[in-house]
PDB file of C-alpha atoms in Angstrom:
ATOM      1  CA  UNK A   1      -4.534-198.673-138.694  1.00 52.00           C
ATOM      2  CA  UNK A   2      -7.223-196.571-140.152  1.00 61.00           C
ATOM      3  CA  UNK A   3      -8.802-195.136-137.041  1.00 69.00           C
ATOM      4  CA  UNK A   4      -7.990-191.480-137.237  1.00 61.00           C
ATOM      5  CA  UNK A   5      -7.583-191.509-133.240  1.00 70.00           C
ATOM      6  CA  UNK A   6      -4.700-194.062-133.641  1.00 83.00           C
ATOM      7  CA  UNK A   7      -3.244-193.931-137.059  1.00 88.00           C
ATOM      8  CA  UNK A   8       0.258-192.285-137.477  1.00 93.00           C
ATOM      9  CA  UNK A   9      -0.027-189.300-139.502  1.00 93.00           C
ATOM     10  CA  UNK A  10       3.571-188.154-138.897  1.00 94.00           C
ATOM     11  CA  UNK A  11       6.930-188.835-136.888  1.00 95.00           C
ATOM     12  CA  UNK A  12       9.053-186.310-135.184  1.00 96.00           C
ATOM     13  CA  UNK A  13      12.265-187.345-133.530  1.00 95.00           C
ATOM     14  CA  UNK A  14      11.025-190.611-132.553  1.00 95.00           C
ATOM     15  CA  UNK A  15       7.517-189.459-131.438  1.00 97.00           C
ATOM     16  CA  UNK A  16       4.380-190.453-133.523  1.00 97.00           C
ATOM     17  CA  UNK A  17       1.388-188.330-133.855  1.00 96.00           C
ATOM     18  CA  UNK A  18      -2.176-188.516-135.267  1.00 94.00           C
ATOM     19  CA  UNK A  19      -3.337-185.889-137.872  1.00 93.00           C
ATOM     20  CA  UNK A  20      -4.644-183.913-134.594  1.00 93.00           C
ATOM     21  CA  UNK A  21      -1.138-183.886-133.224  1.00 95.00           C
ATOM     22  CA  UNK A  22      -2.112-186.296-130.570  1.00 94.00           C
ATOM     23  CA  UNK A  23       0.744-188.716-129.428  1.00 96.00           C
ATOM     24  CA  UNK A  24       0.054-192.111-130.656  1.00 95.00           C
ATOM     25  CA  UNK A  25       1.942-195.453-130.972  1.00 95.00           C
ATOM     26  CA  UNK A  26       3.858-197.248-133.627  1.00 96.00           C
ATOM     27  CA  UNK A  27       4.211-200.976-134.070  1.00 95.00           C
ATOM     28  CA  UNK A  28       6.029-202.525-137.024  1.00 93.00           C
ATOM     29  CA  UNK A  29       4.775-205.841-138.782  1.00 90.00           C
ATOM     30  CA  UNK A  30       7.429-207.643-136.886  1.00 91.00           C
ATOM     31  CA  UNK A  31       6.386-206.163-133.458  1.00 91.00           C
ATOM     32  CA  UNK A  32       8.917-203.551-132.875  1.00 95.00           C
ATOM     33  CA  UNK A  33       7.488-200.864-130.823  1.00 96.00           C
ATOM     34  CA  UNK A  34       8.352-197.070-130.864  1.00 97.00           C
ATOM     35  CA  UNK A  35      10.255-195.836-127.747  1.00 97.00           C
ATOM     36  CA  UNK A  36       7.347-194.133-126.067  1.00 97.00           C
ATOM     37  CA  UNK A  37       5.207-197.361-126.042  1.00 96.00           C
ATOM     38  CA  UNK A  38       8.204-199.149-124.625  1.00 97.00           C
ATOM     39  CA  UNK A  39       8.897-196.511-122.108  1.00 97.00           C
ATOM     40  CA  UNK A  40       5.202-196.318-121.249  1.00 95.00           C
ATOM     41  CA  UNK A  41       5.094-200.047-120.515  1.00 95.00           C
ATOM     42  CA  UNK A  42       7.876-199.390-118.008  1.00 95.00           C
ATOM     43  CA  UNK A  43       6.339-196.124-116.435  1.00 95.00           C
ATOM     44  CA  UNK A  44       2.838-197.828-116.237  1.00 92.00           C
ATOM     45  CA  UNK A  45       4.135-200.751-114.409  1.00 92.00           C
ATOM     46  CA  UNK A  46       6.091-198.599-111.910  1.00 92.00           C
ATOM     47  CA  UNK A  47       3.423-196.165-111.229  1.00 90.00           C
ATOM     48  CA  UNK A  48       0.010-197.292-112.357  1.00 89.00           C
ATOM     49  CA  UNK A  49      -0.459-201.192-112.273  1.00 83.00           C
ATOM     50  CA  UNK A  50      -0.609-201.243-108.560  1.00 84.00           C
ATOM     51  CA  UNK A  51      -4.257-199.987-108.948  1.00 84.00           C
ATOM     52  CA  UNK A  52      -5.100-200.611-112.531  1.00 87.00           C
ATOM     53  CA  UNK A  53      -3.662-204.063-112.852  1.00 78.00           C
ATOM     54  CA  UNK A  54      -0.857-205.494-114.969  1.00 83.00           C
ATOM     55  CA  UNK A  55      -0.910-204.467-118.632  1.00 80.00           C
ATOM     56  CA  UNK A  56      -3.825-202.194-118.192  1.00 79.00           C
ATOM     57  CA  UNK A  57      -6.072-205.041-117.772  1.00 78.00           C
ATOM     58  CA  UNK A  58      -7.829-203.378-114.591  1.00 76.00           C
ATOM     59  CA  UNK A  59      -8.482-204.897-111.198  1.00 78.00           C
ATOM     60  CA  UNK A  60     -11.135-205.208-108.527  1.00 76.00           C
ATOM     61  CA  UNK A  61      -9.808-201.883-107.172  1.00 74.00           C
ATOM     62  CA  UNK A  62      -9.687-199.675-110.277  1.00 79.00           C
ATOM     63  CA  UNK A  63     -10.822-199.878-114.182  1.00 77.00           C
ATOM     64  CA  UNK A  64      -9.027-201.387-117.122  1.00 77.00           C
ATOM     65  CA  UNK A  65      -7.005-198.304-118.497  1.00 84.00           C
ATOM     66  CA  UNK A  66      -6.537-199.930-121.784  1.00 81.00           C
ATOM     67  CA  UNK A  67     -10.301-199.619-122.499  1.00 80.00           C
ATOM     68  CA  UNK A  68     -10.555-196.182-121.113  1.00 80.00           C
ATOM     69  CA  UNK A  69      -7.680-195.083-122.998  1.00 79.00           C
ATOM     70  CA  UNK A  70      -9.578-195.781-126.291  1.00 81.00           C
ATOM     71  CA  UNK A  71     -12.575-193.656-125.329  1.00 84.00           C
ATOM     72  CA  UNK A  72     -10.845-190.932-123.249  1.00 86.00           C
ATOM     73  CA  UNK A  73      -9.725-187.870-125.068  1.00 89.00           C
ATOM     74  CA  UNK A  74      -5.985-187.308-124.786  1.00 93.00           C
ATOM     75  CA  UNK A  75      -6.527-184.085-122.902  1.00 94.00           C
ATOM     76  CA  UNK A  76      -9.070-185.474-120.553  1.00 93.00           C
ATOM     77  CA  UNK A  77      -6.586-188.277-119.770  1.00 91.00           C
ATOM     78  CA  UNK A  78      -3.855-185.458-118.937  1.00 93.00           C
ATOM     79  CA  UNK A  79      -6.145-183.662-116.757  1.00 94.00           C
ATOM     80  CA  UNK A  80      -7.249-186.897-114.771  1.00 92.00           C
ATOM     81  CA  UNK A  81      -3.679-187.978-114.534  1.00 93.00           C
ATOM     82  CA  UNK A  82      -2.476-184.500-113.406  1.00 94.00           C
ATOM     83  CA  UNK A  83      -5.390-183.387-111.257  1.00 94.00           C
ATOM     84  CA  UNK A  84      -7.102-186.725-110.112  1.00 91.00           C
ATOM     85  CA  UNK A  85     -10.846-187.454-110.217  1.00 86.00           C
ATOM     86  CA  UNK A  86     -13.412-188.593-107.616  1.00 82.00           C
ATOM     87  CA  UNK A  87     -16.604-190.174-108.376  1.00 76.00           C
ATOM     88  CA  UNK A  88     -19.021-190.835-105.645  1.00 73.00           C
ATOM     89  CA  UNK A  89     -22.732-191.665-106.209  1.00 74.00           C
ATOM     90  CA  UNK A  90     -25.260-194.488-105.612  1.00 74.00           C
ATOM     91  CA  UNK A  91     -23.405-196.727-108.208  1.00 70.00           C
ATOM     92  CA  UNK A  92     -19.860-195.508-108.022  1.00 69.00           C
ATOM     93  CA  UNK A  93     -17.245-194.719-105.381  1.00 70.00           C
ATOM     94  CA  UNK A  94     -13.841-194.307-107.045  1.00 73.00           C
ATOM     95  CA  UNK A  95     -10.899-192.012-106.355  1.00 80.00           C
ATOM     96  CA  UNK A  96      -8.107-191.502-108.779  1.00 84.00           C
ATOM     97  CA  UNK A  97      -5.172-189.524-107.131  1.00 86.00           C
ATOM     98  CA  UNK A  98      -3.608-186.614-108.647  1.00 91.00           C
ATOM     99  CA  UNK A  99      -0.237-187.263-109.909  1.00 92.00           C
ATOM    100  CA  UNK A 100       0.726-183.529-110.968  1.00 91.00           C
ATOM    101  CA  UNK A 101       3.753-183.279-108.648  1.00 92.00           C
ATOM    102  CA  UNK A 102       5.048-186.882-109.456  1.00 92.00           C
ATOM    103  CA  UNK A 103       7.870-186.465-112.002  1.00 95.00           C
ATOM    104  CA  UNK A 104       7.899-190.325-112.594  1.00 93.00           C
ATOM    105  CA  UNK A 105       4.363-189.832-113.975  1.00 94.00           C
ATOM    106  CA  UNK A 106       4.396-186.250-115.419  1.00 95.00           C
ATOM    107  CA  UNK A 107       7.465-186.512-117.410  1.00 96.00           C
ATOM    108  CA  UNK A 108       6.229-189.802-119.127  1.00 97.00           C
ATOM    109  CA  UNK A 109       2.261-189.045-119.536  1.00 96.00           C
ATOM    110  CA  UNK A 110       2.631-189.263-123.352  1.00 96.00           C
ATOM    111  CA  UNK A 111       4.447-192.615-122.891  1.00 97.00           C
ATOM    112  CA  UNK A 112       1.924-194.016-120.689  1.00 95.00           C
ATOM    113  CA  UNK A 113      -0.804-192.712-123.015  1.00 95.00           C
ATOM    114  CA  UNK A 114       0.499-194.264-126.056  1.00 95.00           C
ATOM    115  CA  UNK A 115       1.251-197.575-124.206  1.00 94.00           C
ATOM    116  CA  UNK A 116      -2.503-197.661-122.945  1.00 93.00           C
ATOM    117  CA  UNK A 117      -3.755-196.955-126.396  1.00 93.00           C
ATOM    118  CA  UNK A 118      -1.474-199.752-128.055  1.00 93.00           C
ATOM    119  CA  UNK A 119      -2.821-202.181-125.252  1.00 92.00           C
ATOM    120  CA  UNK A 120      -6.589-201.070-125.857  1.00 89.00           C
ATOM    121  CA  UNK A 121      -6.052-201.675-129.737  1.00 91.00           C
ATOM    122  CA  UNK A 122      -4.229-205.003-128.955  1.00 90.00           C
ATOM    123  CA  UNK A 123      -1.379-203.746-130.995  1.00 91.00           C
ATOM    124  CA  UNK A 124       0.851-204.932-128.349  1.00 91.00           C
ATOM    125  CA  UNK A 125       0.346-208.099-126.223  1.00 88.00           C
ATOM    126  CA  UNK A 126       0.507-208.356-122.459  1.00 90.00           C
ATOM    127  CA  UNK A 127       4.129-208.218-120.980  1.00 88.00           C
ATOM    128  CA  UNK A 128       7.257-206.251-121.958  1.00 92.00           C
ATOM    129  CA  UNK A 129       7.612-205.453-125.646  1.00 91.00           C
ATOM    130  CA  UNK A 130      10.260-207.631-127.198  1.00 88.00           C
ATOM    131  CA  UNK A 131      11.804-205.135-129.463  1.00 93.00           C
ATOM    132  CA  UNK A 132      11.929-201.429-129.561  1.00 95.00           C
ATOM    133  CA  UNK A 133      13.243-198.488-131.322  1.00 95.00           C
ATOM    134  CA  UNK A 134      16.284-196.628-130.001  1.00 95.00           C
ATOM    135  CA  UNK A 135      15.587-193.548-127.738  1.00 96.00           C
ATOM    136  CA  UNK A 136      16.052-190.467-129.773  1.00 96.00           C
ATOM    137  CA  UNK A 137      18.326-187.569-128.628  1.00 96.00           C
ATOM    138  CA  UNK A 138      15.213-185.410-128.712  1.00 96.00           C
ATOM    139  CA  UNK A 139      13.395-187.687-126.267  1.00 96.00           C
ATOM    140  CA  UNK A 140      16.510-188.004-124.066  1.00 96.00           C
ATOM    141  CA  UNK A 141      16.828-184.274-123.838  1.00 96.00           C
ATOM    142  CA  UNK A 142      13.106-183.759-123.042  1.00 95.00           C
ATOM    143  CA  UNK A 143      13.203-186.493-120.254  1.00 95.00           C
ATOM    144  CA  UNK A 144      16.433-185.041-118.805  1.00 95.00           C
ATOM    145  CA  UNK A 145      15.030-181.456-118.719  1.00 96.00           C
ATOM    146  CA  UNK A 146      11.785-182.618-117.227  1.00 95.00           C
ATOM    147  CA  UNK A 147      13.539-184.602-114.646  1.00 94.00           C
ATOM    148  CA  UNK A 148      16.006-181.823-113.829  1.00 90.00           C
ATOM    149  CA  UNK A 149      19.114-183.892-114.784  1.00 81.00           C
TER     150      UNK A 149
END
């Protein structure tokens, strides 16, 4: 992918990054996804899809995050997920709750972010990814440290 907001610039212990050091997804020609994209699918469907719909498609209650993830800056995504957001005006009345104390979200924010980016770019289809890279020891250690295990 040529888009600098998506394109993999480098890989580090199973994590992929753009040239601006922002997490991104990696999908091989045969459809195998990186671990974070696979994990993001799982975490999204455990915490986010109730409001935002399956596969980031949106619902009558909340917007399609697969589209928002393409336009939203990574750091804005982190801020909204951590602190929540409320928009109330004549045309809008929406509340995104804060997930800053929810380890099932906070420990996997990069995973959810790269999954939504991959969905927004149609790099992964709806549903559970068919094949995935193995979880690296570095990702496992970071997850265990964040979850306190």
